[in-house]
XYZ file of C-alpha atoms in Angstrom:
775
model
C 13.797 -78.835 59.927
C 13.229 -81.672 57.529
C 15.975 -80.371 55.247
C 18.336 -80.332 58.255
C 17.485 -83.912 59.205
C 18.058 -85.001 55.683
C 21.435 -83.267 55.624
C 22.489 -84.818 58.870
C 21.324 -88.287 57.713
C 23.269 -87.996 54.435
C 26.421 -86.824 56.242
C 26.122 -89.784 58.713
C 25.684 -92.261 55.819
C 28.764 -90.770 54.103
C 30.823 -91.071 57.148
C 29.755 -94.712 57.563
C 30.567 -95.546 54.013
C 33.996 -93.810 54.385
C 34.762 -95.690 57.469
C 33.775 -98.921 55.860
C 36.020 -98.236 52.817
C 38.937 -97.134 55.031
C 38.742 -99.900 57.637
C 41.878 -99.957 59.918
C 44.715 -102.255 58.785
C 45.398 -104.544 61.679
C 48.565 -106.292 63.059
C 47.138 -109.482 61.504
C 47.137 -107.821 58.141
C 50.798 -106.841 58.524
C 51.556 -110.297 59.794
C 50.017 -111.747 56.690
C 51.905 -109.378 54.457
C 55.135 -110.157 56.277
C 54.738 -113.768 55.161
C 55.588 -112.673 51.707
C 59.078 -111.320 52.637
C 62.117 -113.259 51.779
C 62.930 -114.574 55.224
C 59.502 -116.262 55.158
C 59.536 -117.620 51.510
C 63.115 -118.657 50.730
C 63.044 -121.855 52.831
C 59.930 -122.994 50.962
C 61.688 -123.165 47.628
C 63.097 -126.595 46.962
C 65.771 -127.916 44.740
C 67.070 -124.366 43.868
C 70.336 -122.496 43.947
C 72.675 -125.184 42.387
C 76.181 -124.013 42.981
C 78.735 -126.515 41.520
C 81.808 -127.366 43.572
C 84.335 -128.590 40.934
C 86.502 -131.626 41.492
C 89.365 -133.174 39.385
C 88.316 -134.362 35.968
C 85.459 -131.729 35.760
C 83.415 -133.683 38.216
C 81.438 -131.638 40.697
C 79.119 -131.879 43.678
C 76.377 -129.608 44.874
C 73.722 -129.450 47.574
C 69.961 -128.583 47.396
C 67.520 -128.196 50.101
C 64.193 -130.100 50.173
C 61.263 -130.411 52.435
C 62.954 -133.599 53.833
C 66.352 -131.949 54.296
C 69.557 -131.259 52.286
C 70.565 -133.568 49.408
C 74.107 -133.830 48.133
C 74.606 -134.708 44.504
C 77.741 -135.858 42.578
C 77.952 -135.355 38.847
C 80.346 -136.874 36.345
C 80.018 -134.942 33.045
C 82.192 -137.463 31.089
C 79.950 -140.377 32.119
C 76.746 -138.199 31.972
C 75.910 -139.565 35.448
C 74.139 -137.737 38.384
C 74.099 -139.730 41.657
C 73.619 -139.084 45.312
C 76.960 -138.298 46.820
C 75.931 -139.549 50.289
C 73.074 -139.736 52.608
C 73.201 -136.612 54.833
C 71.291 -138.388 57.649
C 73.874 -141.223 57.800
C 76.806 -138.764 57.504
C 75.464 -136.668 60.387
C 75.147 -139.787 62.543
C 78.608 -141.068 61.588
C 80.138 -137.637 62.126
C 78.358 -137.338 65.530
C 79.907 -140.735 66.543
C 83.406 -139.864 65.323
C 83.506 -136.395 66.849
C 81.499 -136.819 70.008
C 79.341 -133.835 68.996
C 75.798 -133.759 67.826
C 75.216 -132.756 64.177
C 71.923 -132.002 62.396
C 71.671 -133.477 58.968
C 70.051 -130.322 57.642
C 72.708 -128.089 59.187
C 75.922 -129.841 58.395
C 78.693 -127.152 58.900
C 81.034 -128.478 56.329
C 82.605 -127.656 53.028
C 83.814 -130.469 50.746
C 87.473 -130.092 49.864
C 87.618 -132.914 47.434
C 87.760 -136.646 47.152
C 90.439 -139.043 48.240
C 92.894 -140.225 45.728
C 91.059 -143.622 45.311
C 87.779 -141.757 44.888
C 86.132 -143.694 47.704
C 86.052 -140.992 50.390
C 84.617 -137.543 50.608
C 87.037 -135.206 52.302
C 85.518 -132.328 54.246
C 86.013 -130.049 57.251
C 83.663 -129.474 60.097
C 84.317 -127.191 63.110
C 87.923 -126.691 61.945
C 88.553 -130.418 61.952
C 89.294 -132.417 58.719
C 87.440 -135.600 58.173
C 87.127 -138.364 55.534
C 83.731 -140.029 55.028
C 83.371 -143.527 53.217
C 79.737 -143.810 52.065
C 80.202 -147.467 51.454
C 81.129 -148.216 55.104
C 79.328 -145.195 56.566
C 82.379 -144.333 58.620
C 83.896 -141.053 59.317
C 87.593 -140.921 60.282
C 90.158 -138.154 60.858
C 91.551 -137.019 57.465
C 95.360 -136.932 57.526
C 95.879 -137.063 53.723
C 96.520 -134.201 51.378
C 93.250 -133.431 49.548
C 93.026 -133.896 45.781
C 92.348 -130.473 44.425
C 90.687 -129.638 41.234
C 92.441 -127.554 38.519
C 92.333 -123.798 39.531
C 90.896 -121.490 36.905
C 93.360 -119.373 35.154
C 94.136 -116.157 36.954
C 95.896 -114.298 34.102
C 95.557 -110.589 34.746
C 93.527 -111.315 37.904
C 94.552 -111.723 41.453
C 93.399 -114.301 43.875
C 92.136 -112.970 47.203
C 94.310 -113.799 50.098
C 93.450 -113.638 53.790
C 92.503 -110.232 55.356
C 93.471 -107.366 53.074
C 96.135 -109.317 51.095
C 96.071 -110.175 47.391
C 97.705 -113.499 46.487
C 99.862 -114.170 43.441
C 98.523 -116.643 40.797
C 100.967 -119.359 42.177
C 99.788 -118.466 45.628
C 103.423 -118.202 46.874
C 103.190 -114.517 47.610
C 100.692 -111.915 48.917
C 100.912 -108.179 48.653
C 99.381 -105.803 51.214
C 99.405 -102.048 52.077
C 101.270 -100.753 55.097
C 101.726 -97.048 55.806
C 100.753 -96.128 52.218
C 103.362 -98.396 50.691
C 103.155 -101.844 49.120
C 104.710 -104.791 50.855
C 104.953 -108.543 49.884
C 104.737 -111.521 52.153
C 106.435 -114.875 51.261
C 103.675 -117.324 52.099
C 105.970 -120.296 53.008
C 108.306 -118.405 55.243
C 106.193 -115.490 56.300
C 108.923 -113.039 55.458
C 107.763 -109.520 54.653
C 109.535 -107.244 52.243
C 108.785 -103.603 51.527
C 108.339 -102.911 47.768
C 107.879 -99.152 47.773
C 109.244 -96.452 50.131
C 107.824 -93.096 48.993
C 104.155 -93.671 49.560
C 102.565 -91.088 51.893
C 99.140 -90.058 52.965
C 96.917 -89.210 50.016
C 99.640 -90.319 47.732
C 99.948 -94.022 48.430
C 100.505 -97.138 46.441
C 97.608 -99.369 45.486
C 95.173 -97.519 47.664
C 91.474 -97.626 47.014
C 89.138 -94.668 47.113
C 86.388 -93.938 44.628
C 84.765 -91.497 46.900
C 81.718 -93.543 47.500
C 83.495 -96.781 48.097
C 86.972 -97.811 49.435
C 88.803 -100.573 51.171
C 92.169 -101.340 52.625
C 92.770 -104.188 50.092
C 95.402 -103.121 47.523
C 94.377 -102.675 43.949
C 96.853 -104.698 41.821
C 97.170 -106.960 38.890
C 99.673 -109.733 39.293
C 101.568 -110.919 36.189
C 100.813 -114.567 35.299
C 104.275 -115.639 36.284
C 103.830 -114.122 39.810
C 106.905 -112.053 39.367
C 105.405 -108.549 38.925
C 102.453 -106.468 39.939
C 100.815 -103.581 38.019
C 99.410 -100.915 40.296
C 99.486 -97.192 40.714
C 100.358 -94.376 43.151
C 97.019 -92.668 43.837
C 97.262 -88.879 44.073
C 94.488 -87.142 45.940
C 96.590 -84.565 47.766
C 94.734 -81.682 46.245
C 91.236 -83.277 46.297
C 88.684 -81.759 48.674
C 87.286 -83.468 51.776
C 83.807 -84.755 52.638
C 82.725 -84.658 56.262
C 80.298 -86.631 58.460
C 79.936 -86.658 62.260
C 78.652 -89.339 64.574
C 75.751 -88.965 66.985
C 76.607 -90.041 70.534
C 76.871 -88.820 74.134
C 79.653 -86.219 74.256
C 81.397 -84.669 71.272
C 80.797 -86.270 67.904
C 83.580 -87.976 65.992
C 84.516 -86.340 62.699
C 84.881 -88.670 59.623
C 86.627 -87.019 56.810
C 87.887 -88.515 53.454
C 88.735 -87.366 49.899
C 85.495 -87.063 47.939
C 85.674 -84.925 44.848
C 82.490 -83.416 43.493
C 81.419 -82.706 39.925
C 82.904 -79.397 38.668
C 85.887 -79.364 41.013
C 89.259 -78.691 39.464
C 91.051 -81.422 41.262
C 89.924 -85.066 41.200
C 91.702 -88.305 42.116
C 94.349 -89.418 39.650
C 96.512 -92.482 39.300
C 100.172 -92.633 38.350
C 100.638 -96.168 36.852
C 103.602 -98.343 37.799
C 104.775 -101.900 37.569
C 106.713 -103.250 40.535
C 109.243 -106.092 40.166
C 108.425 -108.233 43.298
C 111.406 -110.600 43.325
C 113.901 -107.785 43.014
C 112.015 -104.784 44.354
C 112.030 -102.068 41.755
C 109.424 -99.540 40.604
C 108.978 -99.029 36.847
C 106.940 -95.882 36.195
C 104.966 -95.504 32.957
C 106.045 -92.597 30.831
C 102.510 -91.159 30.433
C 100.690 -88.389 32.334
C 98.551 -89.458 35.304
C 95.166 -90.883 34.384
C 91.827 -89.865 35.966
C 90.581 -92.294 38.577
C 88.187 -93.784 35.983
C 87.467 -97.238 34.570
C 85.470 -98.501 31.529
C 83.160 -100.590 33.637
C 82.227 -98.014 36.283
C 83.506 -95.210 38.370
C 85.758 -97.404 40.588
C 89.069 -98.656 39.216
C 88.459 -101.876 41.155
C 84.773 -102.490 40.562
C 85.438 -105.827 38.992
C 87.093 -106.977 42.193
C 90.682 -106.264 41.186
C 92.507 -103.752 39.047
C 90.201 -102.925 36.218
C 91.169 -102.619 32.505
C 94.401 -104.634 32.957
C 95.634 -107.593 30.894
C 99.140 -109.103 30.985
C 101.173 -110.950 28.407
C 101.691 -114.499 29.703
C 105.514 -114.030 30.137
C 104.943 -110.763 32.128
C 106.820 -108.646 29.565
C 103.891 -106.539 28.494
C 100.914 -104.953 30.263
C 97.906 -103.830 28.338
C 95.520 -101.251 29.782
C 92.852 -98.613 28.917
C 92.977 -94.922 29.974
C 89.523 -93.346 30.486
C 89.001 -89.583 30.276
C 87.378 -87.719 33.138
C 84.014 -87.479 31.256
C 84.207 -91.068 29.939
C 84.081 -89.854 26.348
C 87.592 -91.014 25.310
C 89.277 -94.406 25.694
C 92.965 -94.992 24.963
C 94.174 -98.564 24.464
C 97.799 -98.678 25.426
C 100.486 -101.343 25.971
C 103.340 -100.808 28.428
C 106.774 -102.401 28.368
C 106.966 -104.127 31.826
C 110.671 -103.671 31.979
C 111.057 -100.010 30.872
C 107.696 -98.459 31.470
C 107.531 -97.184 27.865
C 103.941 -97.000 26.719
C 102.740 -97.541 23.118
C 99.539 -95.925 21.971
C 97.524 -98.616 20.059
C 94.195 -96.947 19.238
C 91.535 -94.841 20.866
C 87.737 -94.481 20.667
C 85.839 -91.301 21.311
C 81.994 -91.232 21.858
C 79.536 -88.377 22.080
C 78.050 -89.395 25.428
C 79.875 -92.024 27.632
C 81.739 -95.269 26.822
C 81.323 -98.443 28.724
C 83.004 -101.735 28.133
C 80.116 -103.985 29.039
C 77.735 -104.688 31.919
C 78.962 -106.727 34.915
C 82.196 -107.557 33.008
C 84.966 -105.842 31.151
C 84.661 -106.976 27.507
C 88.076 -106.296 26.065
C 91.040 -108.769 25.896
C 94.652 -108.388 24.845
C 95.808 -111.431 22.843
C 99.532 -111.062 22.543
C 100.167 -114.506 20.965
C 98.298 -113.503 17.856
C 98.973 -109.794 18.390
C 95.361 -108.959 18.529
C 92.809 -107.262 20.673
C 89.166 -108.054 21.329
C 87.390 -104.699 21.749
C 83.921 -103.780 22.825
C 82.051 -100.885 21.337
C 78.574 -99.519 20.806
C 79.487 -97.626 17.628
C 76.747 -99.182 15.508
C 74.107 -98.544 18.319
C 74.558 -101.972 19.862
C 77.174 -103.455 22.215
C 79.371 -105.642 19.985
C 82.799 -107.233 19.831
C 85.516 -106.101 17.373
C 88.868 -107.608 16.336
C 91.846 -105.227 16.238
C 95.515 -105.626 15.148
C 97.570 -104.940 18.261
C 100.588 -103.935 16.210
C 99.011 -101.371 13.879
C 95.950 -100.450 15.907
C 93.826 -101.063 12.812
C 90.349 -102.758 12.849
C 90.501 -106.219 11.262
C 86.809 -107.059 11.410
C 83.574 -106.699 13.474
C 82.943 -110.000 15.215
C 79.325 -109.726 16.408
C 76.551 -107.909 14.499
C 72.883 -107.307 14.790
C 70.208 -105.709 16.868
C 71.198 -107.347 20.075
C 73.638 -106.368 22.964
C 76.694 -108.381 23.997
C 76.876 -107.997 27.749
C 79.669 -110.175 28.986
C 82.569 -111.793 27.157
C 83.005 -114.941 29.171
C 85.672 -117.031 27.491
C 88.254 -116.616 24.700
C 89.544 -119.851 23.072
C 92.646 -118.573 21.178
C 93.380 -122.125 19.807
C 90.083 -122.470 18.059
C 89.699 -118.692 17.659
C 86.238 -118.840 19.332
C 84.512 -116.440 21.674
C 81.936 -117.372 24.148
C 79.641 -114.560 25.430
C 76.369 -113.594 27.025
C 73.930 -111.340 25.092
C 70.324 -110.129 25.262
C 67.811 -109.059 22.750
C 68.665 -111.473 19.917
C 66.002 -114.022 20.707
C 62.249 -113.347 20.607
C 60.653 -111.916 23.786
C 62.049 -110.103 26.729
C 65.365 -108.445 25.595
C 66.668 -108.534 29.195
C 66.880 -112.271 29.184
C 70.535 -113.262 28.814
C 71.630 -116.118 26.532
C 74.893 -117.806 25.957
C 76.565 -117.896 22.516
C 79.719 -118.680 20.758
C 81.254 -117.212 17.567
C 84.487 -117.289 15.641
C 86.919 -114.381 15.674
C 86.029 -113.821 11.991
C 82.397 -113.245 12.878
C 81.242 -116.554 11.531
C 79.488 -119.459 13.216
C 77.238 -117.618 15.641
C 75.670 -120.417 17.751
C 73.094 -120.197 20.422
C 74.135 -122.511 23.283
C 71.213 -121.953 25.583
C 67.986 -122.105 23.593
C 65.349 -122.218 26.354
C 63.346 -119.008 26.992
C 64.510 -117.299 30.156
C 67.454 -115.637 31.798
C 70.475 -117.870 31.739
C 73.311 -117.939 34.177
C 76.251 -120.227 33.335
C 79.185 -121.681 35.357
C 82.196 -123.220 33.603
C 84.044 -126.245 34.710
C 87.711 -125.546 35.598
C 88.889 -127.161 32.330
C 86.161 -125.191 30.524
C 84.814 -128.380 28.788
C 81.375 -128.043 30.327
C 79.109 -125.530 31.876
C 76.157 -125.635 34.251
C 73.314 -123.468 33.111
C 70.478 -122.355 35.358
C 67.629 -120.553 33.512
C 64.348 -118.948 34.760
C 61.957 -116.130 34.342
C 60.510 -113.875 36.980
C 57.312 -116.028 37.029
C 58.959 -119.402 36.041
C 61.183 -121.199 38.545
C 64.722 -122.264 37.595
C 65.741 -125.357 35.692
C 69.434 -126.264 36.011
C 71.112 -128.352 33.310
C 74.590 -129.505 32.272
C 75.932 -128.924 28.820
C 79.076 -129.264 26.836
C 80.757 -126.394 25.095
C 78.862 -127.242 21.859
C 75.579 -126.665 23.690
C 74.655 -130.353 23.833
C 72.348 -131.194 26.760
C 74.101 -133.803 28.919
C 71.804 -133.882 31.956
C 68.977 -132.093 33.727
C 70.257 -131.525 37.141
C 67.370 -129.866 39.007
C 63.857 -128.416 38.495
C 63.010 -126.028 41.162
C 59.919 -126.938 43.087
C 57.752 -124.090 44.459
C 54.771 -126.223 45.448
C 55.295 -125.678 49.183
C 55.571 -121.916 48.506
C 52.463 -121.897 46.321
C 50.484 -123.715 49.040
C 50.856 -120.668 51.282
C 48.981 -118.529 48.732
C 52.097 -117.054 47.224
C 52.070 -116.047 43.529
C 54.661 -114.730 41.129
C 54.588 -111.180 39.732
C 53.236 -110.730 36.201
C 55.761 -109.597 33.555
C 54.397 -106.854 31.315
C 55.313 -105.185 28.056
C 54.412 -101.475 27.620
C 55.215 -98.546 25.450
C 57.581 -95.805 26.541
C 56.520 -92.137 26.641
C 57.552 -91.798 22.930
C 54.705 -94.231 22.040
C 56.960 -96.555 20.082
C 59.741 -97.898 22.262
C 59.001 -101.169 24.063
C 59.623 -101.218 27.822
C 59.156 -103.910 30.330
C 58.197 -104.417 33.944
C 56.553 -106.416 36.663
C 53.207 -106.134 38.340
C 52.407 -107.438 41.926
C 48.721 -107.769 42.797
C 47.103 -108.839 46.047
C 46.697 -112.632 46.133
C 43.054 -112.084 47.030
C 41.367 -109.276 44.982
C 37.929 -108.081 45.438
C 35.740 -107.923 42.323
C 34.866 -104.422 41.138
C 37.376 -102.678 43.541
C 40.083 -100.288 42.185
C 43.393 -100.362 44.014
C 45.869 -97.576 44.765
C 49.091 -98.160 42.850
C 52.664 -97.943 44.254
C 55.480 -97.428 41.727
C 58.855 -98.707 42.868
C 61.448 -96.790 40.954
C 65.188 -97.040 40.353
C 65.978 -95.010 37.267
C 69.616 -95.830 36.839
C 71.133 -94.919 34.446
C 73.607 -97.640 35.387
C 70.846 -100.185 36.114
C 67.168 -100.557 36.556
C 64.434 -101.240 39.160
C 63.733 -104.790 38.241
C 67.331 -105.891 38.840
C 67.616 -109.627 38.048
C 65.141 -110.983 35.455
C 65.628 -114.418 36.892
C 63.110 -116.079 39.244
C 63.238 -114.718 42.846
C 60.595 -115.859 45.415
C 60.454 -112.364 47.015
C 61.664 -109.121 45.519
C 62.010 -106.870 48.475
C 58.585 -105.992 49.891
C 56.720 -105.552 46.688
C 54.325 -108.426 47.195
C 53.996 -107.617 50.941
C 52.844 -104.131 50.096
C 50.365 -105.599 47.501
C 48.955 -107.768 50.347
C 48.050 -104.531 52.223
C 45.753 -103.473 49.428
C 47.916 -102.011 46.654
C 48.952 -102.902 43.194
C 52.732 -102.551 42.963
C 54.531 -101.889 39.691
C 58.180 -101.832 38.671
C 58.715 -100.370 35.299
C 62.054 -100.548 33.586
C 62.158 -97.113 31.822
C 64.292 -95.856 28.964
C 67.732 -94.584 29.529
C 68.894 -97.790 31.187
C 71.566 -100.303 29.925
C 71.291 -103.820 28.292
C 69.576 -102.466 25.290
C 70.712 -100.264 22.455
C 73.064 -97.257 22.843
C 70.371 -94.866 21.775
C 67.987 -96.387 24.406
C 70.493 -95.876 27.048
C 71.338 -92.300 25.978
C 67.720 -91.056 25.874
C 68.256 -89.018 29.034
C 72.021 -88.393 28.733
C 72.730 -84.862 30.179
C 69.347 -84.703 31.812
C 69.311 -87.282 34.627
C 66.461 -85.202 36.176
C 64.184 -86.923 33.655
C 64.539 -90.039 35.890
C 62.387 -92.214 33.579
C 59.315 -90.495 35.049
C 57.491 -89.920 31.681
C 57.805 -93.675 31.089
C 56.466 -94.408 34.613
C 53.411 -92.243 34.090
C 52.472 -93.587 30.639
C 53.232 -97.074 31.789
C 50.841 -96.783 34.816
C 48.159 -95.370 32.551
C 48.506 -98.355 30.185
C 48.403 -100.814 33.038
C 45.173 -99.161 34.243
C 43.484 -100.495 31.183
C 44.327 -104.077 32.174
C 44.413 -103.912 35.996
C 41.955 -102.348 38.484
C 44.319 -99.420 39.234
C 42.959 -96.176 40.638
C 45.139 -93.609 38.844
C 43.929 -90.964 41.281
C 45.909 -92.633 44.000
C 49.509 -93.169 42.767
C 52.319 -93.590 45.261
C 56.093 -93.813 44.478
C 59.093 -94.852 46.445
C 62.834 -95.552 45.866
C 66.216 -95.627 47.514
C 69.368 -93.815 46.367
C 68.812 -92.922 42.721
C 65.179 -94.060 43.326
C 65.049 -91.506 46.200
C 66.242 -88.868 43.778
C 63.577 -89.906 41.267
C 60.796 -90.077 43.923
C 61.260 -86.421 45.001
C 61.506 -85.338 41.379
C 58.211 -87.108 40.731
C 56.518 -85.359 43.688
C 57.824 -81.961 42.618
C 57.517 -82.024 38.932
C 54.386 -84.261 38.424
C 52.516 -83.283 41.701
C 49.110 -83.861 40.134
C 49.849 -87.473 39.262
C 52.095 -88.745 42.182
C 50.189 -88.161 45.526
C 52.369 -89.993 48.053
C 56.166 -90.392 47.872
C 58.933 -91.911 50.019
C 62.378 -90.761 49.038
C 65.196 -92.741 50.768
C 68.843 -91.580 50.675
C 68.349 -89.661 47.436
C 71.146 -87.917 45.495
C 68.950 -84.871 45.038
C 71.714 -82.467 43.992
C 74.349 -84.189 41.849
C 76.846 -81.482 42.498
C 76.732 -82.884 46.033
C 77.474 -86.454 44.912
C 80.752 -88.042 43.843
C 82.303 -86.552 40.770
C 82.339 -89.574 38.468
C 78.700 -90.599 38.418
C 77.311 -87.184 37.439
C 80.146 -86.354 35.062
C 79.634 -89.716 33.384
C 75.916 -89.552 32.764
C 75.359 -85.782 32.729
C 78.665 -84.616 31.352
C 81.083 -82.055 32.888
C 79.308 -79.296 34.836
C 80.397 -76.603 32.390
C 78.581 -78.606 29.583
C 75.450 -79.533 31.441
C 72.573 -77.852 33.325
C 72.892 -79.377 36.883
C 70.518 -76.775 38.244
C 67.667 -78.125 36.158
C 68.094 -81.488 37.908
C 68.480 -80.334 41.520
C 65.404 -81.294 43.497
C 65.626 -78.488 46.016
C 64.888 -75.973 43.153
C 61.458 -77.504 42.633
C 60.476 -78.433 46.210
C 58.008 -75.487 46.231
C 55.771 -77.424 43.880
C 54.979 -80.195 46.402
C 51.249 -80.894 46.776
C 51.082 -84.458 48.134
C 52.536 -86.281 51.134
C 56.260 -86.786 51.029
C 58.568 -88.604 53.447
C 62.325 -88.043 53.247
C 64.775 -90.503 54.840
C 68.579 -90.556 55.133
C 71.421 -92.061 57.152
C 73.577 -89.334 58.592
C 76.719 -91.418 58.231
C 76.034 -92.057 54.460
C 79.457 -92.037 52.842
C 77.974 -92.887 49.479
C 75.245 -90.217 49.129
C 76.121 -87.620 51.816
C 73.018 -86.676 53.847
C 73.360 -83.092 52.791
C 71.499 -84.037 49.531
C 68.360 -84.720 51.577
C 68.912 -81.726 53.927
C 69.041 -79.372 50.964
C 65.517 -80.633 49.967
C 64.252 -80.355 53.571
C 65.504 -76.795 53.849
C 63.908 -75.888 50.495
C 60.609 -77.339 51.662
C 60.691 -75.379 54.949
C 61.476 -72.164 53.094
C 58.394 -72.863 50.882
C 56.301 -73.514 53.999
C 55.621 -77.094 52.881
C 54.633 -79.878 55.270
C 56.639 -83.151 54.955
C 57.904 -86.014 57.029
C 61.508 -86.693 57.775
C 63.141 -89.882 59.082
C 66.755 -89.702 60.156
C 69.080 -92.589 61.035
C 71.787 -90.802 63.077
C 74.634 -93.412 62.678
C 73.552 -95.318 59.622
C 75.276 -95.420 56.227
C 73.708 -95.569 52.702
C 71.632 -98.692 53.677
C 70.124 -98.529 57.172
C 71.579 -101.670 58.597
C 69.816 -102.731 61.765
C 67.131 -100.233 61.044
C 66.190 -101.594 57.604
C 63.060 -103.290 58.839
C 62.147 -100.205 60.829
C 62.311 -98.198 57.561
C 60.190 -100.902 55.845
C 57.545 -100.725 58.529
C 57.524 -96.836 58.297
C 57.085 -97.277 54.520
C 54.106 -99.595 54.958
C 52.620 -97.214 57.542
C 53.060 -94.250 55.234
C 51.296 -95.724 52.253
C 48.657 -97.374 54.364
C 47.701 -94.025 55.964
C 48.181 -91.597 53.207
C 47.495 -93.603 50.055
C 44.973 -96.281 51.256
C 43.338 -93.935 53.728
C 43.461 -96.402 56.600
C 45.028 -96.448 60.000
C 48.042 -98.896 60.304
C 48.771 -100.958 63.434
C 50.730 -98.964 65.904
C 54.476 -99.642 65.983
C 54.366 -103.146 64.411
C 57.606 -104.979 64.865
C 58.841 -106.145 61.500
C 61.671 -108.518 60.807
C 62.755 -112.153 61.234
C 61.795 -113.717 64.434
C 65.354 -113.892 65.648
C 65.647 -110.057 65.368
C 62.216 -109.218 66.969
C 62.425 -107.970 70.518
């Protein structure tokens, strides 16, 4: 009897201790966590987000928000002056008087369009009306003058966006558009429309856009600098297989079908390159075989915003371009005669894995005046610039050298033979911090133009005599300065103030440096801890993952007040980590290629060893590890739960490309290689679903035209066959992102981790989202 009483007492005490440890998470706890989401933090950051609006003479204005309201600043680089453009309170009052409407100084609905010719008045528009404001007299009058416009940046090889789905010519006198699979041009002055091509048909149209996972009705063209010709293509997808999705609604569903080739399929989208004489409609076809629908920057031939890998000679007589092979291993630099269509092969580069021309920008240029080519290559294991002879195709010299990566070629000054570019890894510290440099074509005179530690973003003046530089770190708010092209500091424009944000209890994430799974390679990440931590307590850890390989989980290494819901999750009682694993860009070529041909690796060995290292510094409970991610992160999350089930205990896999033979052809074939040369089976998550031990939630939008939902359904079916319990969230009419249901998914994510990783009961059906969206 006594033994029984002792047992009952011990059991009761254990229950009490467990209940105390796993106390319910209340709606108040969720409300406090919600305070750390972007819509609750962004307005508490003052004097940030400087976006210069350039005026004649390289002057510019910008606005910043403060606790007292918006401020408008006018800067004159030549005079090195920074002055208040006008008092927004006075302007709002004057505009209200002039218009008869009431305007809030903090919500002025205007865009400055310049200054009057005498420089005394600000010209702006508000509610479709044009106004002139004279700060000296504090009067607003109707503006009937022609605004003084600043110099437009050069559009060589690029097209200006017109209205709707048109693309404007550089001189803005013409606009091309697609109609019935053919290309048309509209004269802007008269409105006259002229048909340029006549043989375009469905699935073989001109300038049409379809990369499988993304498409638009805007034509893909590159205008010649003289606005007389456009380079484009006839896109052939007649033999390409279809992808299907169906809507969910009352009555019969609507079928959505489009051309979506998959890895291993015989027929993919190809492009037949042409140049079209716009003034005297004529099609000049290139005398080469069709190219695969590929680009050096990514899998979309228009990922830069216009026709990728295209560069014109100034007089429109020549058109330089690069042809990319289906597997991205071979690049051919070619120059076409714009009159005859004859194509000259200049040189080619072949790599063992996959070629890319940069990150966020295409880093090659055709320089017909000097008959040279600036070329980007990782042939020495780092992304660097090279100078080629455009006549012979021979290498003249390597321009940049060293253990750092050129990321973006920003400006080419042919007169002084100087290049301006962004690069990472040359300066001490975090290799993902981007700095701005200049160097001569001959590889001499490398100069750092942005010396401060941090991630730098630059914005050139129209005349390219100055640049505005905003630099920051994940835990250090931005400073914005003005410099000349020699790097001389002319003015400090703004220092971001986060004091109001910090007063709420907010804190920045902690940047960390770790070792990869090989024990030698440095990797980097961010750690989010609760703002109020209990001494002696160990916290479950949540690993947010996006393995790339075209980009990583951290995203921008600049300051951001809220990075998704990482800090919000931390406030609920977790430590959240984001670890940038190996096999991602912006480092060396060998770093990026560590998992080439085996995307199923998904940086998971780096995640595991990274979390174990962090546990030595942070109070992390490594027996309670959660993981979640979206898209490629969803793919990686399921892999983690299936291949490392004893380490990862709870996972949320959103919209994952679990079977890359079910995802668009280019991505898998670029980073895995062609199906016949790579083991796609070894990377398919449904083949390992039987290994699940922990708690797994799958989520997908059933109208996802990026990653078709069948990827997740394959995994669901495999789990059912293996008699495994799992959770499934379906968004019947949502695409890759969940649109109006994004906050619903976020709330479900919080609930899942709270219940299954923290061991607590979440509040029932908490409504998450900005107040304006809450019902």
